[in-house]
Backbone as JSON, one array per atom type, in Angstrom:
{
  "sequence": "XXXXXXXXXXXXXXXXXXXXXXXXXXXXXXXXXXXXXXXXXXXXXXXXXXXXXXXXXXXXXXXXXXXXXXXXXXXXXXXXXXXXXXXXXXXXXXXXXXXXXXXXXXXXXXXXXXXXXXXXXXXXXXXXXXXXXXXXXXXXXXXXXXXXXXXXXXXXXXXXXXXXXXXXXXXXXXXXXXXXXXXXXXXXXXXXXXXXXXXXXXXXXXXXXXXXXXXXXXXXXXXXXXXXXXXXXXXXXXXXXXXXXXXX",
  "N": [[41.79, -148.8, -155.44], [40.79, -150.83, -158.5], [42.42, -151.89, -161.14], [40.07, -151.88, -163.45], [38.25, -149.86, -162.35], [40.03, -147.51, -163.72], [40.56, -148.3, -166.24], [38.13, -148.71, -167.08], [36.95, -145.62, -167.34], [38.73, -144.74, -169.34], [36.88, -145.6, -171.59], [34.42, -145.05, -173.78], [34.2, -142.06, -174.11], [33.84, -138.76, -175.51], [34.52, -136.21, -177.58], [34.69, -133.56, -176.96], [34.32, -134.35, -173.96], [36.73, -135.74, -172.8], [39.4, -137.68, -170.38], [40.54, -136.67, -168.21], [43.66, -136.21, -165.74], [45.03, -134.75, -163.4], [48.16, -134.05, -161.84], [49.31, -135.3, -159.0], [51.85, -134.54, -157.02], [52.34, -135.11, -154.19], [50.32, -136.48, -151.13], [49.22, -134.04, -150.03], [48.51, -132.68, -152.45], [47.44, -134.59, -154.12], [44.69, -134.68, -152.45], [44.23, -132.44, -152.64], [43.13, -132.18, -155.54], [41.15, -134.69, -155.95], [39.68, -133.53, -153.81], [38.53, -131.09, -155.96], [36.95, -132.95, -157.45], [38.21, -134.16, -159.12], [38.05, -138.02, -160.88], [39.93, -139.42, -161.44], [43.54, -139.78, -160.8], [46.93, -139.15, -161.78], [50.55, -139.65, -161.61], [53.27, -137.47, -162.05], [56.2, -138.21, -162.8], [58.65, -136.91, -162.91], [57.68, -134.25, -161.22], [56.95, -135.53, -158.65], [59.88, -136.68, -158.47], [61.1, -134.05, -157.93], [59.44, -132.6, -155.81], [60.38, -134.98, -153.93], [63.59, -133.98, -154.01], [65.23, -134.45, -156.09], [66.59, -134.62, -158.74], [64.53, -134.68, -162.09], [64.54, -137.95, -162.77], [66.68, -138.86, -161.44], [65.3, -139.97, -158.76], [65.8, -142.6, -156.43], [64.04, -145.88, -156.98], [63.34, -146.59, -154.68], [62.36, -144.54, -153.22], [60.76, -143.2, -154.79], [58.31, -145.27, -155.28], [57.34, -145.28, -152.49], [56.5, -142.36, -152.38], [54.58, -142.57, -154.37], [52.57, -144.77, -153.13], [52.24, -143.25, -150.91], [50.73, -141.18, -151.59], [48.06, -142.82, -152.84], [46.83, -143.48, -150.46], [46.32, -141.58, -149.65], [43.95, -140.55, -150.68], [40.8, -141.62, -151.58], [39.19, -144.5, -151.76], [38.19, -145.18, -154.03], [39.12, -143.38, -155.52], [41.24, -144.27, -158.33], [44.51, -144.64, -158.82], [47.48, -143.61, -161.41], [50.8, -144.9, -161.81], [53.58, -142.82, -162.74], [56.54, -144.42, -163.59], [58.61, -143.76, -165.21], [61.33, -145.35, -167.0], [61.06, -147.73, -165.56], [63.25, -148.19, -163.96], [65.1, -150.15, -164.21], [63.95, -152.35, -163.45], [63.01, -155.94, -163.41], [60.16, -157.32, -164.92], [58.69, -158.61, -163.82], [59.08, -157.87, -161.01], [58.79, -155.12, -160.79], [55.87, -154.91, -161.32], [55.25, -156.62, -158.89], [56.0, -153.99, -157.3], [54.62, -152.17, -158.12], [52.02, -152.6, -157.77], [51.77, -153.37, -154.39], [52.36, -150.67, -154.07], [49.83, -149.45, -154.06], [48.73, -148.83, -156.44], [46.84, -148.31, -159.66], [47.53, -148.51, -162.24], [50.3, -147.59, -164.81], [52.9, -145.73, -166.22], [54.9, -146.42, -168.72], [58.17, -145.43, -170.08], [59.82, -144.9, -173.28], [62.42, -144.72, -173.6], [66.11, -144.17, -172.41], [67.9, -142.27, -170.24], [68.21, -140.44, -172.08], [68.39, -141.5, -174.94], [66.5, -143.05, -177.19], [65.09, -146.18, -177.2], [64.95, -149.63, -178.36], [62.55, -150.24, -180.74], [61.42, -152.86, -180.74], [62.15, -153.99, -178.59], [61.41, -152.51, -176.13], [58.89, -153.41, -176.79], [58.75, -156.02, -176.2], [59.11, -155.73, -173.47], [56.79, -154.2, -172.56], [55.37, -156.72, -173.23], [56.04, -158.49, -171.43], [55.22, -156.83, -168.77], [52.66, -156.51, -168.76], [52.35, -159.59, -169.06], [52.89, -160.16, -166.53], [51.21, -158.64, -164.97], [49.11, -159.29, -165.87], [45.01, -158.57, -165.58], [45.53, -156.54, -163.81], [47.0, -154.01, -163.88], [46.51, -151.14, -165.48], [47.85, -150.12, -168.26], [49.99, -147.65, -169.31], [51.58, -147.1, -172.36], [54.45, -144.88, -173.39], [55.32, -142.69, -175.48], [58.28, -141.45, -177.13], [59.32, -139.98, -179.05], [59.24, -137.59, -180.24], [60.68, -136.21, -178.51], [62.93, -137.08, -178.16], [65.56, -138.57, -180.36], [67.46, -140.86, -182.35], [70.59, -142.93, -182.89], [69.68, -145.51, -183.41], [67.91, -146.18, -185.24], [68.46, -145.74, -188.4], [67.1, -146.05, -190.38], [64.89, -144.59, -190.07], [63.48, -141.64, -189.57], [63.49, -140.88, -186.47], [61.4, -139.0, -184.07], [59.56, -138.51, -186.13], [56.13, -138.49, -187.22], [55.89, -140.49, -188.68], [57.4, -142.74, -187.59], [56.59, -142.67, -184.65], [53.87, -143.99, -184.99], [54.75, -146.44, -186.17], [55.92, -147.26, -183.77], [53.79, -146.74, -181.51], [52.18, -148.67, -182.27], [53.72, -151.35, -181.98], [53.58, -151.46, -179.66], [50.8, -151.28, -178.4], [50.06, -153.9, -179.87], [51.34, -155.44, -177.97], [50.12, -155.1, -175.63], [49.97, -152.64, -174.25], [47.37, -150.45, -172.92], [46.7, -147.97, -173.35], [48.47, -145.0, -175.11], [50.85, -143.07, -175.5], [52.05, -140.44, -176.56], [54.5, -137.84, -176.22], [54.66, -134.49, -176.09], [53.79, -134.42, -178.98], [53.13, -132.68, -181.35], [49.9, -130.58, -181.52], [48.77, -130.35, -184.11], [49.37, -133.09, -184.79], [47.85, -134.98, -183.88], [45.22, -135.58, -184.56], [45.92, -137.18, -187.06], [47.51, -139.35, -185.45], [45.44, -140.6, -183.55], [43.82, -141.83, -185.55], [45.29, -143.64, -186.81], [46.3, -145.38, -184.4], [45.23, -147.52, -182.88], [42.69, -147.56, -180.16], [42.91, -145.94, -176.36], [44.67, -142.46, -176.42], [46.86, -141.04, -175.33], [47.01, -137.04, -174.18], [49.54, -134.65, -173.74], [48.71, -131.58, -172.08], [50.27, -128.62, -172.46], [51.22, -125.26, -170.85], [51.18, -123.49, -172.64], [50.06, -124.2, -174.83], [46.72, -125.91, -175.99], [43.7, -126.46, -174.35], [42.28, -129.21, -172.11], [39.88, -129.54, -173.58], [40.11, -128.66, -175.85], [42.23, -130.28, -176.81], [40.78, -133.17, -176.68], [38.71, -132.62, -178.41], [40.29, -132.65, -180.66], [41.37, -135.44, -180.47], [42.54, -136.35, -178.99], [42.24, -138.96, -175.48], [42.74, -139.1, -173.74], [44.03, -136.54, -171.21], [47.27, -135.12, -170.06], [49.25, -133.49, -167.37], [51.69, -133.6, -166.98], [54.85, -132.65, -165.25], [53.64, -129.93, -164.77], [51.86, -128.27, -162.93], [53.0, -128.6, -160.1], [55.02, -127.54, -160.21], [53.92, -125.04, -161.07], [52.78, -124.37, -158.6], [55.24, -124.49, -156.86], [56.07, -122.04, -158.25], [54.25, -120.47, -156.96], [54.7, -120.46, -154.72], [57.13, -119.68, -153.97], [56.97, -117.05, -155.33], [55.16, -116.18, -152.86], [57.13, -116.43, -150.9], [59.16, -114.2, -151.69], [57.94, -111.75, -151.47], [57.38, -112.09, -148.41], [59.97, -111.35, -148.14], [60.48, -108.78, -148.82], [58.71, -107.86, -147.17]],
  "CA": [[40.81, -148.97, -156.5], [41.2, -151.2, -158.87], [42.36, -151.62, -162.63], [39.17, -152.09, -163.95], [37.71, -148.57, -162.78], [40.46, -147.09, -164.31], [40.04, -149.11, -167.58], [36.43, -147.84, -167.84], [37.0, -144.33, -167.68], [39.07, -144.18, -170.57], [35.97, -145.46, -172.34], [33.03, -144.05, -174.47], [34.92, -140.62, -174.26], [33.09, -138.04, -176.28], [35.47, -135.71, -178.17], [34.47, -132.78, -175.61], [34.84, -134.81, -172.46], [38.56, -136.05, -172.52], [39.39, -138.1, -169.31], [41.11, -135.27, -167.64], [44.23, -136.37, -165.03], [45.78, -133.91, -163.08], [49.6, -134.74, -161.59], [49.81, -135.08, -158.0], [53.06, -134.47, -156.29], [52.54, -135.38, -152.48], [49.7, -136.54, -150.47], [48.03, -132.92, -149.98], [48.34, -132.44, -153.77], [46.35, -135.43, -154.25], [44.05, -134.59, -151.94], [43.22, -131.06, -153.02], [42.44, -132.89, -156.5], [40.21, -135.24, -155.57], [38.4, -132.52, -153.49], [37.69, -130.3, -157.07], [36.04, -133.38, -158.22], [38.37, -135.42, -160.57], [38.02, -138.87, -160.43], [41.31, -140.05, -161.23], [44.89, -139.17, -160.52], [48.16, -139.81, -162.49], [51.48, -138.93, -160.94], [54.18, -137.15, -162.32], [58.07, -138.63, -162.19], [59.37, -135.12, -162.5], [57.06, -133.62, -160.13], [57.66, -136.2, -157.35], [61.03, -136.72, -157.8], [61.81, -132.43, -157.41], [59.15, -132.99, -154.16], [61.27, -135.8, -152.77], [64.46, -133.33, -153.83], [65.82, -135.29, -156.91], [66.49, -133.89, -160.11], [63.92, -135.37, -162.64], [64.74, -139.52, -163.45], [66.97, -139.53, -160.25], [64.45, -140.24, -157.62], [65.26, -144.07, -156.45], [62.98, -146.53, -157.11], [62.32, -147.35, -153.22], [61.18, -143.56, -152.72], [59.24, -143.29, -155.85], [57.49, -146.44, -154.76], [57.06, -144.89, -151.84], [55.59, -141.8, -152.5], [53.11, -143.22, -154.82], [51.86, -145.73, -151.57], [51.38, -142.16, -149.98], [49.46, -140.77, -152.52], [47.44, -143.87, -152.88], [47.05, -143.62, -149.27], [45.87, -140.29, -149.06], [43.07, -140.42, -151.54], [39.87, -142.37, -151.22], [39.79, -145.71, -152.62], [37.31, -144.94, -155.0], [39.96, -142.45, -156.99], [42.49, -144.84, -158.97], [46.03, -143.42, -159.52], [47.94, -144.37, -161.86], [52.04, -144.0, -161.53], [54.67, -142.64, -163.78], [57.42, -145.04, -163.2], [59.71, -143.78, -165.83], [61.31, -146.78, -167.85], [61.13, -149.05, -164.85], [64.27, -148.11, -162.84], [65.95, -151.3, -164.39], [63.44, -153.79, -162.29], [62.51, -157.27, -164.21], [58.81, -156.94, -165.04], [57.78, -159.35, -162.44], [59.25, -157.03, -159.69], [58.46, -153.81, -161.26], [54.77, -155.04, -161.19], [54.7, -156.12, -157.93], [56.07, -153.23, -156.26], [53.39, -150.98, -158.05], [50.66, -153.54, -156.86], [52.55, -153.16, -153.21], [51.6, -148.99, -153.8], [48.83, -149.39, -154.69], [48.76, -148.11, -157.92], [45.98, -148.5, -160.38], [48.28, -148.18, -163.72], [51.33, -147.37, -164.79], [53.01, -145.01, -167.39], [56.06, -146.56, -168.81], [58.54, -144.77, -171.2], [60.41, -146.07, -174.17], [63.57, -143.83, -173.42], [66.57, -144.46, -171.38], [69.14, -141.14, -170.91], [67.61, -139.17, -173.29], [67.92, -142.12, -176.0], [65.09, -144.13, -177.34], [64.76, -148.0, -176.45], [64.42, -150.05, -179.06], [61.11, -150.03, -180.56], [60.91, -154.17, -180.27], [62.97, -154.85, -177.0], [60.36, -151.71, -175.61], [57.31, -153.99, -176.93], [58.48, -157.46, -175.52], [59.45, -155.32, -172.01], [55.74, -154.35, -172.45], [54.15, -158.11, -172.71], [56.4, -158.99, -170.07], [54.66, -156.51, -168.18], [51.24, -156.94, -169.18], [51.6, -161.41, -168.69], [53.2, -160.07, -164.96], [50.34, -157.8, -164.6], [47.51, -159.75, -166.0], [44.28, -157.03, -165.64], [45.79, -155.8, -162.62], [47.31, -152.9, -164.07], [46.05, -150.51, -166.16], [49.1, -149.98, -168.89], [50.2, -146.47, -170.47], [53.38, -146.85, -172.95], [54.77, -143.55, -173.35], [56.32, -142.63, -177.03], [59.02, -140.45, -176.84], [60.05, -139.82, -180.41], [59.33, -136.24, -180.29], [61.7, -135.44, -177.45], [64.62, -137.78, -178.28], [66.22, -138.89, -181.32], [68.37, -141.91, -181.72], [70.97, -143.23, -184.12], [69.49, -146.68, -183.64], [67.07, -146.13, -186.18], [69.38, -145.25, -189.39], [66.46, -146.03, -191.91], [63.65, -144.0, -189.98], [63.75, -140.52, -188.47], [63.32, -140.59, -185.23], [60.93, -137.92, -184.12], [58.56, -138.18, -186.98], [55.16, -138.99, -187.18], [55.46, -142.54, -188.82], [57.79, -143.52, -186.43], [55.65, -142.72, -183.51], [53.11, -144.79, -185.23], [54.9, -147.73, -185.95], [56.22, -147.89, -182.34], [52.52, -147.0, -180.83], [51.37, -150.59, -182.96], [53.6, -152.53, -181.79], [53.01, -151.62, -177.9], [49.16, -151.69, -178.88], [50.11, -155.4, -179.7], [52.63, -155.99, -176.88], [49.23, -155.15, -174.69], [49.16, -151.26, -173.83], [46.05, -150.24, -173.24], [46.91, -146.5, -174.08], [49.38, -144.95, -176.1], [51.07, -141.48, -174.76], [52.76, -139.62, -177.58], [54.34, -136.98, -175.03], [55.03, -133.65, -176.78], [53.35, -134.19, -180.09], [52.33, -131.03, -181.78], [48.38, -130.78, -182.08], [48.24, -130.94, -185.46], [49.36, -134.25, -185.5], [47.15, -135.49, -182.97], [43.77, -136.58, -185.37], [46.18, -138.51, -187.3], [47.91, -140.29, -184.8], [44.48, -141.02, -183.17], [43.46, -142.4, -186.43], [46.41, -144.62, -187.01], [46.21, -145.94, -183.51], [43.42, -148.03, -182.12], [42.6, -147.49, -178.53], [43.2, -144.28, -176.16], [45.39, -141.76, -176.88], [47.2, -139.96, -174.24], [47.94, -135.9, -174.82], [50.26, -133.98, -172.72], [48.78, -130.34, -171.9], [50.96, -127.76, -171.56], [50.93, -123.95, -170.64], [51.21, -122.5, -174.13], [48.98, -125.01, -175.87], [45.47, -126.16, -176.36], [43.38, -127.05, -173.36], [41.94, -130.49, -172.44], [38.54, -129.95, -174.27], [40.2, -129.08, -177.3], [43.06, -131.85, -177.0], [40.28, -133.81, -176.9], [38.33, -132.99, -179.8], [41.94, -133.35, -181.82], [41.7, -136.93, -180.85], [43.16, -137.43, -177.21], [41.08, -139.43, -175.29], [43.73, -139.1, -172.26], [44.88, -135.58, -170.74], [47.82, -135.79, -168.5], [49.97, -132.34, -167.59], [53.46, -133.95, -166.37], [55.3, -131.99, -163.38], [53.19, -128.33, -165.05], [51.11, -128.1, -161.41], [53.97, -128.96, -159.27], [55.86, -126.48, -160.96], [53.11, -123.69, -161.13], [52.94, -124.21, -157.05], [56.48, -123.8, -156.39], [55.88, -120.91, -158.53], [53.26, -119.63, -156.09], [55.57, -120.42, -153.01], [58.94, -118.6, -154.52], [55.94, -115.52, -154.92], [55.06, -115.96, -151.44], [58.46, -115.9, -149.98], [60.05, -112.58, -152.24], [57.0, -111.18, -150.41], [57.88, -112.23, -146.88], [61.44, -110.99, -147.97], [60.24, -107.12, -148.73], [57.95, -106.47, -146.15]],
  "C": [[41.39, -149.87, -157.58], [41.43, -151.06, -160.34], [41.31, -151.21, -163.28], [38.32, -150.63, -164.13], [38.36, -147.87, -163.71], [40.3, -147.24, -165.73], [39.16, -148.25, -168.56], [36.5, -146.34, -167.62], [37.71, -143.99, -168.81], [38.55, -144.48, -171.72], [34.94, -144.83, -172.51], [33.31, -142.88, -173.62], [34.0, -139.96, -175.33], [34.64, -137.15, -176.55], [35.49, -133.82, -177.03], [34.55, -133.0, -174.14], [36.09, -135.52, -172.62], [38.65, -136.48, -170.98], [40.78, -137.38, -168.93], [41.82, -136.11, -166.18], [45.35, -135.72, -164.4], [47.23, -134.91, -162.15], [49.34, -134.61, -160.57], [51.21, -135.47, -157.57], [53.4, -135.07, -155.16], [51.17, -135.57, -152.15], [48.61, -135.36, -150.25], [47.56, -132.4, -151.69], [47.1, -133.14, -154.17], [45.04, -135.17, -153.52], [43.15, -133.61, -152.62], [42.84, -131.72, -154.53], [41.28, -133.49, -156.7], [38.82, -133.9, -155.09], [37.84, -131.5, -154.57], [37.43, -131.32, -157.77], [36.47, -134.61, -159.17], [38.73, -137.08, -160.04], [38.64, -140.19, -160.72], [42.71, -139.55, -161.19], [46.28, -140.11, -161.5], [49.21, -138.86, -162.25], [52.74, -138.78, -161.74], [55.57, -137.28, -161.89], [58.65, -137.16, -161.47], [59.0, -134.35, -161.41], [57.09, -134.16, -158.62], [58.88, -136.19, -156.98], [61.27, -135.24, -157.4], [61.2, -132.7, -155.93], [59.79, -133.66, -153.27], [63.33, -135.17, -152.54], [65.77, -133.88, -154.5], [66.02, -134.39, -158.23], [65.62, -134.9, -160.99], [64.77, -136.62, -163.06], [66.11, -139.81, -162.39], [66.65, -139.95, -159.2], [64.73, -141.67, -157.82], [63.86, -144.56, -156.74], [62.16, -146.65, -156.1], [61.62, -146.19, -153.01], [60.27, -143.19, -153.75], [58.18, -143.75, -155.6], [56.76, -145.97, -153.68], [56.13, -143.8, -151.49], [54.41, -142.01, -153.47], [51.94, -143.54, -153.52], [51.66, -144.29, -151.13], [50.53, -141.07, -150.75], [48.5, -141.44, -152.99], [46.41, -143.65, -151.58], [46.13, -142.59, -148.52], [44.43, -139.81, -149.72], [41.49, -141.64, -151.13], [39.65, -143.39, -152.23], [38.97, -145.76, -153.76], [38.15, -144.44, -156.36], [41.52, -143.46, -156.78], [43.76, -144.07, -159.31], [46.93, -144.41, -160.54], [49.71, -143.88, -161.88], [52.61, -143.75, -162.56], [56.19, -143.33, -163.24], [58.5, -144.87, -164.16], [59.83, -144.9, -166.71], [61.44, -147.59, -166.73], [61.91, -149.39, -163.9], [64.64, -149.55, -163.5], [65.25, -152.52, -164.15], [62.94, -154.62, -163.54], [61.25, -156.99, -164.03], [57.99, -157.36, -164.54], [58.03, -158.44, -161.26], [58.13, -155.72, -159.94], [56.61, -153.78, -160.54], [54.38, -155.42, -159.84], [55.01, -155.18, -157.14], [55.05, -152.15, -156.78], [52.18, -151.4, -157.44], [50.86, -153.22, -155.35], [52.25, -151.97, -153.22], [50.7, -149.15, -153.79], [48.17, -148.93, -155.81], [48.17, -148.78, -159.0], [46.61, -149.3, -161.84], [49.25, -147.81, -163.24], [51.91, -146.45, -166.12], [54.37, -145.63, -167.49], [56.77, -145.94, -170.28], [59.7, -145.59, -172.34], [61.75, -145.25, -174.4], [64.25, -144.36, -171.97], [67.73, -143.08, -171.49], [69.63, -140.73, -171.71], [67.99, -140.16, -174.47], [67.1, -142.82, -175.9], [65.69, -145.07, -177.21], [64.42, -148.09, -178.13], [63.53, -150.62, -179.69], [60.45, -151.78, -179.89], [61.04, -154.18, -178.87], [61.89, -154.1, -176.21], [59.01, -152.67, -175.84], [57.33, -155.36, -176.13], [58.9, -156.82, -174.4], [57.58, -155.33, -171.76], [55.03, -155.59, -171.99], [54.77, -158.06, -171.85], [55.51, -158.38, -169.57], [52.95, -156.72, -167.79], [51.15, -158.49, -168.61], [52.39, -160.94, -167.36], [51.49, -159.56, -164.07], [48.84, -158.7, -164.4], [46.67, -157.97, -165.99], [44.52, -156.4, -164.42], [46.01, -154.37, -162.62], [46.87, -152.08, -165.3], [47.68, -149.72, -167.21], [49.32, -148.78, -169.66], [51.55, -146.55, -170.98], [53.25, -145.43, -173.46], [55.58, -143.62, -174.58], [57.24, -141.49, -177.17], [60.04, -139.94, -178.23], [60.04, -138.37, -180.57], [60.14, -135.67, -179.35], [63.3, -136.19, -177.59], [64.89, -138.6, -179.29], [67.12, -140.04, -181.4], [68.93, -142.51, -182.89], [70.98, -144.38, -184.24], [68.53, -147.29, -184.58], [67.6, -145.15, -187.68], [68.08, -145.02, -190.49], [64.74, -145.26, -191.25], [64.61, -142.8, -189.51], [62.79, -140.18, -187.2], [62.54, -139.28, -184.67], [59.74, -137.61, -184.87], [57.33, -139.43, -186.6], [54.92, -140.69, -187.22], [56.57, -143.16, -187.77], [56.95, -143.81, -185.08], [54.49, -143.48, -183.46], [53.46, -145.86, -185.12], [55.35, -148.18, -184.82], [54.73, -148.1, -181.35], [51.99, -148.36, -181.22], [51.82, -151.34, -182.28], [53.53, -152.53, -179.93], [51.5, -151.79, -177.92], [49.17, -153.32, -178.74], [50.85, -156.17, -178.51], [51.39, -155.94, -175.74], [49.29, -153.85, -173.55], [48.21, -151.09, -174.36], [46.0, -148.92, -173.62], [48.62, -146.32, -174.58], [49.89, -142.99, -175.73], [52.69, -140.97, -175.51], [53.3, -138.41, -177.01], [55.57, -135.61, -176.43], [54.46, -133.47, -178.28], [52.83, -133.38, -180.32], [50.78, -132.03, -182.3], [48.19, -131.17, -182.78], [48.42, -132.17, -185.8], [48.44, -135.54, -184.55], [45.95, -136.51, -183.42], [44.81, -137.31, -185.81], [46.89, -139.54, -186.65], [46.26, -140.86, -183.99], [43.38, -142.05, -183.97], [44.07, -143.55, -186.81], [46.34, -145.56, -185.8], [45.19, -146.41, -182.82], [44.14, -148.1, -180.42], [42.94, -146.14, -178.05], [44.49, -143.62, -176.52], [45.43, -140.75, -175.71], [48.01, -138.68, -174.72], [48.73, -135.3, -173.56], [49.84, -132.02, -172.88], [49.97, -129.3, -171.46], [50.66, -125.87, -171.54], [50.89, -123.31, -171.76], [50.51, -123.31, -175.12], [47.53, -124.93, -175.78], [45.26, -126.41, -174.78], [42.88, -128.39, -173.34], [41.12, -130.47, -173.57], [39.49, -129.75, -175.42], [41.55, -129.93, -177.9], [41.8, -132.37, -177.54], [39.4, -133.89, -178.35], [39.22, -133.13, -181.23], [42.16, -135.01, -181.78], [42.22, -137.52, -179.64], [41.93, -138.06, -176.68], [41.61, -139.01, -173.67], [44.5, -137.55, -171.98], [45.77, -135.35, -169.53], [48.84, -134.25, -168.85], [51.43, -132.48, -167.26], [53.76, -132.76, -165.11], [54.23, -130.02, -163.43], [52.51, -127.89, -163.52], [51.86, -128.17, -160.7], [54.85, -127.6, -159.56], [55.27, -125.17, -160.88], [53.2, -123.49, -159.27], [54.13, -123.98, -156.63], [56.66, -121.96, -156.93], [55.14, -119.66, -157.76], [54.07, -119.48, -154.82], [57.06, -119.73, -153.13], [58.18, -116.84, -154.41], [56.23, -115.39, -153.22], [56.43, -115.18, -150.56], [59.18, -114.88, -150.56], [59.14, -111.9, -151.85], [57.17, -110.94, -149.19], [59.11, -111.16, -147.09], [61.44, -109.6, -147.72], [59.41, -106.92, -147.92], [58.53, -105.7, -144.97]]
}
């Protein structure tokens, strides 16, 4: 499927409908997705790489790549996926781009963190255009803001973590030519005003002890994405299963 559907679903959002993207892991993951209805997919690093038997942000690039193409693969071409490629595995932004084109992969989520420090907010925005003048409208672009999970003493005259930082880095990827903006971990409350500050969508990260999509959404997400939480809840169901098998 191409960019373009993707595109248009993360427009004319209502504050009650939130474009809702569950994580697939593997091929049947994706599948059973699709079959309750939703009609796009966005894949979790963390949740693939544990599936392929990686610790999160060690999964190579070639099987990342790989399982994307089989979650692509496995879905009907109608439902766009979009990948979580981490910061890029290192690749020049002409490669990078075509090996997600080569998955088939709608979009892309890229993060502005490298081993657990932040990227620097520019060098992160001109990695962006690169990507974007590689991409053209091919790819559907999510920069990922990671100021709430990692700190960095490359920013002496901001604090790292706070609100206006997360702003002034969402601008200048906004200008670098992401089309969304994925503030991952931001507490709720700060959700309307980053949604306010930032033109264009706004990606939230659900998790198990928070808000749900609908009321992400009327805080201001436009984008709900759950990272490896489904992947994670199913191993949870299959560790059940088997201390079951074990006592009968």
């Amino acid at each position: 499927m191409t960019a373009a559907a993707l595109r248009a679903l993360h427009h004319d959002r209502t504050p009650d409908d939130p474009l809702v993207l569950p994580g697939p892991w593997d091929a049947a993951s994706a599948r059973a997705f699709v079959e309750a209805g939703f009609p796009a997919l966005a894949t979790p690093s963390a949740g693939v790489s544990d599936s392929l038997g990686y610790a999160d942000g060690a999964a190579p690039a070639a099987e990342m790549f790989a399982a994307v193409a089989r979650i692509v693969r496995a879905v009907p071409a109608s439902v766009p996926v979009s990948a979580d490629v981490e910061a890029g595995y290192g690749l020049p932004p002409q490669e990078l781009v075509e090996r997600l084109l080569e998955s088939g992969a709608a979009g892309c989520n890229l993060e502005d963190s490298a081993d657990g420090v932040l990227v620097e907010a520019e060098r992160q925005a001109d990695r962006l255009a690169a990507v974007r003048q590689a991409a053209g409208d091919a790819l559907f672009v999510n920069a990922r803001v990671d100021t709430y999970v990692h700190g960095s003493p490359l920013f002496p005259e901001a604090d790292p973590g706070t609100e206006a930082e997360t702003v002034r880095r969402a601008l200048l990827y906004v200008a670098a030519g992401a089309e969304c903006v994925y503030p991952i971990m931001a507490p709720p409350e700060a959700l309307p005003r980053l949604a306010a500050a930032v033109p264009g969508p706004l990606n939230a990260l659900a998790r198990p002890d928070g808000p749900g999509p609908r009321r992400l959404g009327g805080l201001g997400a436009t984008r709900i994405t759950f990272g490896p939480w489904f992947q994670r809840r199913a191993m949870a169901a299959v560790r059940g299963f088997a201390d079951e098998l074990r006592h009968e």
